[in-house]
Amino acid sequence: GESVGLHLPTLSVQEGDNSIINCAYSNSASDYFIWYKQESGKGPQFIIDIRSNMDKRQGQRVTVLLNKTVKHLSLQIAATQPGDSAVYFCAENNNNDMRFGAGTRLTVKP
Amino acid sequence: SQTIHQWPATLVQPVGSPLSLECTVEGTSNPNLYWYRQAAGRGLQLLFYSVGIGQISSEVPQNLSASRPQDRQFILSSKKLLLSDSGFYLCAWSVGAATDTQYFGPGTRLTVL
């Protein structure tokens, strides 16, 4: 059974809606950020990254926003699909030190 | 393209038994390699990383060890497992600076009984 992310914050959305997953990072000197998606029992998958000289980056159906003033990172998923159900976590890098958040569990209701 | 493999996928071992988890990367040369442990509801904990053959850095004291006998092979070992060693173990690789993206393997679920 699934034990990764057993007590994580959760977000439940309706299929087709947009999802916004948030991450507060700890180090104002961090200069590189990544979002990962982790499905049950599997390894994390890279979704999108952003460097500190940017405040927005777009991929396919995903957008990452970076607000360095408040040390906040968000992942927006457009037209959320059942296959998007997973744990999403962010990572921050400062001076070769990568730190990972615990994540948010996204559940998509059909 | 690059791929990363881990085996076994799942493992059940008695307390006090030895451990050997293997990770291999294909499609890249001289990768940085990492071992993480993931506990329920918590972020990834870095256990070991390696920037080259025979070069291992340990992040936390524990009864685990790591070795890198070949450029694209990373092994996590223990001589005697503890109950607290149970968890989900992930191997990852990156190239270039450590600031580059890390790509993860499928993981090994270890249960120590």
CSV table of N, CA and C in Angstrom, one decimal, chain A:
chain,number,residue,atom,x,y,z
A,1,GLY,N,0.8,-1.2,0.0
A,1,GLY,CA,0.0,0.0,0.0
A,1,GLY,C,0.9,1.2,0.0
A,2,GLU,N,0.2,2.4,-0.3
A,2,GLU,CA,0.9,3.6,-0.4
A,2,GLU,C,1.3,4.1,1.0
A,3,SER,N,2.5,4.5,1.2
A,3,SER,CA,2.9,5.1,2.5
A,3,SER,C,3.6,6.4,2.2
A,4,VAL,N,3.9,6.7,1.0
A,4,VAL,CA,4.5,8.0,0.8
A,4,VAL,C,3.5,9.1,0.9
A,5,GLY,N,3.8,10.1,1.7
A,5,GLY,CA,2.8,11.2,1.7
A,5,GLY,C,1.6,10.9,2.5
A,6,LEU,N,1.6,10.0,3.5
A,6,LEU,CA,0.4,9.6,4.2
A,6,LEU,C,-0.3,10.7,4.9
A,7,HIS,N,0.5,11.7,5.4
A,7,HIS,CA,-0.1,12.8,6.2
A,7,HIS,C,0.1,14.1,5.5
A,8,LEU,N,0.1,14.2,4.2
A,8,LEU,CA,0.4,15.4,3.5
A,8,LEU,C,-0.8,16.3,3.4
A,9,PRO,N,-0.6,17.6,3.2
A,9,PRO,CA,-1.7,18.4,2.8
A,9,PRO,C,-2.4,17.9,1.5
A,10,THR,N,-3.7,18.1,1.4
A,10,THR,CA,-4.3,17.5,0.2
A,10,THR,C,-5.1,18.6,-0.5
A,11,LEU,N,-5.2,18.4,-1.8
A,11,LEU,CA,-6.0,19.3,-2.7
A,11,LEU,C,-6.9,18.4,-3.6
A,12,SER,N,-8.2,18.7,-3.5
A,12,SER,CA,-9.1,17.9,-4.4
A,12,SER,C,-9.7,18.8,-5.4
A,13,VAL,N,-9.7,18.5,-6.6
A,13,VAL,CA,-10.2,19.3,-7.7
A,13,VAL,C,-11.1,18.4,-8.6
A,14,GLN,N,-12.0,19.1,-9.3
A,14,GLN,CA,-12.8,18.4,-10.3
A,14,GLN,C,-12.1,18.3,-11.6
A,15,GLU,N,-12.2,17.2,-12.3
A,15,GLU,CA,-11.6,17.1,-13.6
A,15,GLU,C,-12.0,18.2,-14.5
A,16,GLY,N,-11.0,18.8,-15.2
A,16,GLY,CA,-11.2,19.9,-16.1
A,16,GLY,C,-10.9,21.3,-15.4
A,17,ASP,N,-10.9,21.3,-14.1
A,17,ASP,CA,-10.6,22.6,-13.4
A,17,ASP,C,-9.1,22.8,-13.4
A,18,ASN,N,-8.7,24.0,-13.0
A,18,ASN,CA,-7.3,24.3,-12.9
A,18,ASN,C,-6.9,24.0,-11.4
A,19,SER,N,-5.7,23.6,-11.2
A,19,SER,CA,-5.1,23.3,-9.9
A,19,SER,C,-4.0,24.2,-9.6
A,20,ILE,N,-3.9,24.6,-8.4
A,20,ILE,CA,-2.8,25.5,-7.9
A,20,ILE,C,-2.2,24.8,-6.7
A,21,ILE,N,-1.0,24.4,-6.8
A,21,ILE,CA,-0.3,23.8,-5.6
A,21,ILE,C,0.9,24.8,-5.2
A,22,ASN,N,0.9,25.0,-3.9
A,22,ASN,CA,1.8,26.0,-3.3
A,22,ASN,C,3.0,25.4,-2.6
A,23,CYS,N,4.1,26.1,-2.5
A,23,CYS,CA,5.2,25.7,-1.8
A,23,CYS,C,5.9,26.9,-1.2
A,24,ALA,N,6.2,26.9,0.1
A,24,ALA,CA,7.0,27.9,0.7
A,24,ALA,C,8.4,27.4,0.9
A,25,TYR,N,9.3,28.1,0.4
A,25,TYR,CA,10.7,27.6,0.6
A,25,TYR,C,11.4,28.4,1.7
A,26,SER,N,12.5,27.9,2.1
A,26,SER,CA,13.1,28.4,3.3
A,26,SER,C,14.3,29.3,3.2
A,27,ASN,N,15.0,29.2,2.1
A,27,ASN,CA,16.3,29.9,2.0
A,27,ASN,C,16.2,31.0,0.9
A,28,SER,N,16.3,32.3,1.3
A,28,SER,CA,16.2,33.4,0.4
A,28,SER,C,17.4,33.3,-0.6
A,29,ALA,N,18.4,32.6,-0.4
A,29,ALA,CA,19.6,32.5,-1.3
A,29,ALA,C,19.4,31.4,-2.3
A,30,SER,N,18.4,30.6,-2.2
A,30,SER,CA,18.1,29.6,-3.2
A,30,SER,C,17.9,30.1,-4.6
A,31,ASP,N,18.6,29.5,-5.6
A,31,ASP,CA,18.5,30.1,-6.9
A,31,ASP,C,18.0,29.2,-8.0
A,32,TYR,N,17.5,28.0,-7.6
A,32,TYR,CA,17.0,27.1,-8.6
A,32,TYR,C,15.9,26.3,-7.9
A,33,PHE,N,14.8,26.1,-8.6
A,33,PHE,CA,13.6,25.4,-8.0
A,33,PHE,C,13.1,24.4,-9.0
A,34,ILE,N,12.6,23.3,-8.5
A,34,ILE,CA,12.0,22.3,-9.3
A,34,ILE,C,10.7,21.8,-8.7
A,35,TRP,N,9.8,21.4,-9.6
A,35,TRP,CA,8.6,20.7,-9.2
A,35,TRP,C,8.7,19.3,-9.7
A,36,TYR,N,8.3,18.4,-8.8
A,36,TYR,CA,8.3,16.9,-9.1
A,36,TYR,C,6.8,16.4,-8.9
A,37,LYS,N,6.5,15.4,-9.6
A,37,LYS,CA,5.3,14.6,-9.5
A,37,LYS,C,5.6,13.2,-9.1
A,38,GLN,N,5.0,12.7,-8.0
A,38,GLN,CA,5.2,11.4,-7.6
A,38,GLN,C,3.9,10.6,-7.5
A,39,GLU,N,3.8,9.6,-8.3
A,39,GLU,CA,2.6,8.7,-8.2
A,39,GLU,C,2.9,7.6,-7.2
A,40,SER,N,1.8,7.0,-6.8
A,40,SER,CA,1.9,6.0,-5.8
A,40,SER,C,2.9,4.9,-6.1
A,41,GLY,N,3.9,4.7,-5.2
A,41,GLY,CA,4.8,3.6,-5.4
A,41,GLY,C,5.9,3.8,-6.4
A,42,LYS,N,6.0,5.0,-7.0
A,42,LYS,CA,6.9,5.3,-8.0
A,42,LYS,C,7.9,6.3,-7.6
A,43,GLY,N,9.0,6.5,-8.4
A,43,GLY,CA,9.9,7.5,-8.1
A,43,GLY,C,9.4,8.9,-8.6
A,44,PRO,N,9.9,10.0,-8.1
A,44,PRO,CA,9.5,11.3,-8.5
A,44,PRO,C,9.8,11.6,-10.0
A,45,GLN,N,9.0,12.3,-10.7
A,45,GLN,CA,9.2,12.7,-12.0
A,45,GLN,C,9.4,14.2,-12.1
A,46,PHE,N,10.4,14.6,-12.8
A,46,PHE,CA,10.6,16.0,-13.1
A,46,PHE,C,9.4,16.6,-13.9
A,47,ILE,N,8.9,17.8,-13.4
A,47,ILE,CA,7.8,18.4,-14.2
A,47,ILE,C,8.3,19.7,-14.8
A,48,ILE,N,8.9,20.6,-14.0
A,48,ILE,CA,9.3,21.9,-14.6
A,48,ILE,C,10.2,22.5,-13.5
A,49,ASP,N,11.1,23.4,-14.0
A,49,ASP,CA,12.0,24.1,-13.2
A,49,ASP,C,12.0,25.5,-13.5
A,50,ILE,N,12.6,26.3,-12.5
A,50,ILE,CA,12.7,27.7,-12.7
A,50,ILE,C,13.9,28.3,-12.0
A,51,ARG,N,14.6,29.2,-12.6
A,51,ARG,CA,15.8,29.8,-11.9
A,51,ARG,C,15.3,31.1,-11.3
A,52,SER,N,16.1,31.6,-10.4
A,52,SER,CA,15.7,32.8,-9.6
A,52,SER,C,15.7,34.1,-10.4
A,53,ASN,N,16.2,34.0,-11.6
A,53,ASN,CA,16.2,35.3,-12.4
A,53,ASN,C,14.9,35.4,-13.2
A,54,MET,N,14.0,34.4,-12.9
A,54,MET,CA,12.7,34.4,-13.6
A,54,MET,C,11.6,34.4,-12.6
A,55,ASP,N,10.4,34.9,-13.0
A,55,ASP,CA,9.3,34.8,-12.0
A,55,ASP,C,8.2,33.9,-12.6
A,56,LYS,N,8.3,33.5,-13.8
A,56,LYS,CA,7.3,32.6,-14.4
A,56,LYS,C,7.9,31.8,-15.5
A,57,ARG,N,7.4,30.6,-15.6
A,57,ARG,CA,7.9,29.7,-16.6
A,57,ARG,C,6.7,28.8,-17.0
A,58,GLN,N,6.5,28.5,-18.3
A,58,GLN,CA,5.4,27.7,-18.7
A,58,GLN,C,5.9,26.5,-19.4
A,59,GLY,N,5.1,25.4,-19.2
A,59,GLY,CA,5.4,24.1,-19.9
A,59,GLY,C,4.0,23.7,-20.5
A,60,GLN,N,3.9,22.4,-20.8
A,60,GLN,CA,2.7,21.9,-21.4
A,60,GLN,C,1.7,21.7,-20.2
A,61,ARG,N,0.7,22.5,-20.2
A,61,ARG,CA,-0.4,22.5,-19.2
A,61,ARG,C,0.1,22.9,-17.8
A,62,VAL,N,1.3,23.2,-17.6
A,62,VAL,CA,1.8,23.6,-16.3
A,62,VAL,C,2.5,24.9,-16.4
A,63,THR,N,2.4,25.7,-15.3
A,63,THR,CA,3.1,27.0,-15.1
A,63,THR,C,3.6,27.0,-13.7
A,64,VAL,N,4.9,27.5,-13.6
A,64,VAL,CA,5.5,27.7,-12.3
A,64,VAL,C,5.7,29.2,-12.1
A,65,LEU,N,5.3,29.6,-10.9
A,65,LEU,CA,5.4,31.0,-10.6
A,65,LEU,C,6.3,31.1,-9.3
A,66,LEU,N,7.2,32.1,-9.4
A,66,LEU,CA,8.2,32.3,-8.3
A,66,LEU,C,8.1,33.7,-7.7
A,67,ASN,N,7.8,33.8,-6.5
A,67,ASN,CA,7.8,35.1,-5.8
A,67,ASN,C,8.9,35.1,-4.7
A,68,LYS,N,10.0,35.7,-5.1
A,68,LYS,CA,11.1,35.7,-4.2
A,68,LYS,C,10.9,36.6,-3.0
A,69,THR,N,10.1,37.5,-3.1
A,69,THR,CA,9.8,38.5,-2.0
A,69,THR,C,9.3,37.7,-0.8
A,70,VAL,N,8.4,36.8,-1.0
A,70,VAL,CA,7.8,36.1,0.1
A,70,VAL,C,8.2,34.6,0.1
A,71,LYS,N,9.2,34.3,-0.7
A,71,LYS,CA,9.8,32.9,-0.8
A,71,LYS,C,8.7,31.9,-1.1
A,72,HIS,N,8.0,32.1,-2.2
A,72,HIS,CA,6.8,31.3,-2.5
A,72,HIS,C,6.9,30.8,-3.9
A,73,LEU,N,6.6,29.6,-4.1
A,73,LEU,CA,6.6,28.9,-5.4
A,73,LEU,C,5.2,28.3,-5.6
A,74,SER,N,4.7,28.3,-6.8
A,74,SER,CA,3.4,27.7,-7.1
A,74,SER,C,3.5,26.9,-8.4
A,75,LEU,N,2.7,25.9,-8.5
A,75,LEU,CA,2.6,25.1,-9.7
A,75,LEU,C,1.1,25.1,-10.1
A,76,GLN,N,0.9,25.6,-11.3
A,76,GLN,CA,-0.5,25.7,-11.8
A,76,GLN,C,-0.6,24.6,-12.9
A,77,ILE,N,-1.7,23.8,-12.8
A,77,ILE,CA,-2.0,22.8,-13.7
A,77,ILE,C,-3.3,23.1,-14.4
A,78,ALA,N,-3.3,23.3,-15.7
A,78,ALA,CA,-4.5,23.7,-16.4
A,78,ALA,C,-5.3,22.4,-16.8
A,79,ALA,N,-6.6,22.5,-16.8
A,79,ALA,CA,-7.5,21.5,-17.2
A,79,ALA,C,-7.0,20.1,-16.6
A,80,THR,N,-7.1,20.1,-15.3
A,80,THR,CA,-6.6,18.9,-14.5
A,80,THR,C,-7.3,17.6,-15.0
A,81,GLN,N,-6.5,16.6,-15.1
A,81,GLN,CA,-7.0,15.3,-15.6
A,81,GLN,C,-6.8,14.2,-14.5
A,82,PRO,N,-7.5,13.1,-14.6
A,82,PRO,CA,-7.4,12.1,-13.5
A,82,PRO,C,-5.9,11.6,-13.4
A,83,GLY,N,-5.2,11.6,-14.5
A,83,GLY,CA,-3.8,11.2,-14.5
A,83,GLY,C,-2.9,12.1,-13.8
A,84,ASP,N,-3.4,13.3,-13.4
A,84,ASP,CA,-2.6,14.2,-12.7
A,84,ASP,C,-2.6,13.9,-11.2
A,85,SER,N,-3.5,13.0,-10.8
A,85,SER,CA,-3.5,12.7,-9.3
A,85,SER,C,-2.2,12.1,-8.9
A,86,ALA,N,-1.6,12.7,-7.9
A,86,ALA,CA,-0.3,12.3,-7.4
A,86,ALA,C,0.1,13.2,-6.3
A,87,VAL,N,1.3,13.0,-5.7
A,87,VAL,CA,1.9,13.9,-4.7
A,87,VAL,C,2.8,14.8,-5.5
A,88,TYR,N,2.7,16.1,-5.3
A,88,TYR,CA,3.6,17.1,-6.0
A,88,TYR,C,4.5,17.7,-4.9
A,89,PHE,N,5.8,17.8,-5.1
A,89,PHE,CA,6.6,18.5,-4.2
A,89,PHE,C,7.6,19.3,-4.9
A,90,CYS,N,8.0,20.4,-4.2
A,90,CYS,CA,9.0,21.3,-4.7
A,90,CYS,C,10.4,21.0,-4.2
A,91,ALA,N,11.4,21.5,-4.9
A,91,ALA,CA,12.8,21.4,-4.4
A,91,ALA,C,13.4,22.7,-4.6
A,92,GLU,N,14.3,23.1,-3.7
A,92,GLU,CA,15.0,24.4,-3.8
A,92,GLU,C,16.5,24.0,-3.7
A,93,ASN,N,17.3,24.8,-4.5
A,93,ASN,CA,18.8,24.5,-4.5
A,93,ASN,C,19.5,25.8,-4.1
A,94,ASN,N,20.4,25.7,-3.2
A,94,ASN,CA,21.3,26.8,-2.8
A,94,ASN,C,22.7,26.3,-2.6
A,95,ASN,N,23.6,26.7,-3.5
A,95,ASN,CA,25.0,26.4,-3.3
A,95,ASN,C,25.2,24.9,-3.2
A,96,ASN,N,24.6,24.2,-4.2
A,96,ASN,CA,24.8,22.7,-4.3
A,96,ASN,C,24.0,21.9,-3.2
A,97,ASP,N,23.2,22.6,-2.5
A,97,ASP,CA,22.4,21.9,-1.5
A,97,ASP,C,21.0,21.9,-1.9
A,98,MET,N,20.5,20.7,-2.3
A,98,MET,CA,19.1,20.6,-2.7
A,98,MET,C,18.2,20.2,-1.6
A,99,ARG,N,17.1,20.9,-1.3
A,99,ARG,CA,16.2,20.5,-0.3
A,99,ARG,C,14.8,20.3,-0.9
A,100,PHE,N,14.2,19.3,-0.3
A,100,PHE,CA,12.9,18.9,-0.9
A,100,PHE,C,11.8,19.1,0.1
A,101,GLY,N,10.6,19.6,-0.4
A,101,GLY,CA,9.5,19.7,0.5
A,101,GLY,C,8.8,18.3,0.6
A,102,ALA,N,7.8,18.3,1.6
A,102,ALA,CA,7.1,17.0,1.8
A,102,ALA,C,6.1,16.7,0.8
A,103,GLY,N,5.5,17.8,0.2
A,103,GLY,CA,4.6,17.7,-0.9
A,103,GLY,C,3.1,17.9,-0.6
A,104,THR,N,2.3,17.9,-1.6
A,104,THR,CA,0.9,18.0,-1.5
A,104,THR,C,0.3,16.9,-2.3
A,105,ARG,N,-0.8,16.3,-1.8
A,105,ARG,CA,-1.4,15.2,-2.5
A,105,ARG,C,-2.6,15.8,-3.3
A,106,LEU,N,-2.5,15.7,-4.6
A,106,LEU,CA,-3.6,16.2,-5.5
A,106,LEU,C,-4.5,15.0,-5.9
A,107,THR,N,-5.8,15.2,-5.7
A,107,THR,CA,-6.8,14.2,-6.1
A,107,THR,C,-7.7,14.8,-7.1
A,108,VAL,N,-7.9,14.2,-8.2
A,108,VAL,CA,-8.8,14.7,-9.2
A,108,VAL,C,-10.0,13.9,-9.3
A,109,LYS,N,-11.2,14.5,-9.1
A,109,LYS,CA,-12.4,13.8,-9.1
A,109,LYS,C,-13.0,13.8,-10.5
A,110,PRO,N,-13.5,12.7,-10.9
A,110,PRO,CA,-14.1,12.6,-12.3
A,110,PRO,C,-15.4,13.3,-12.4
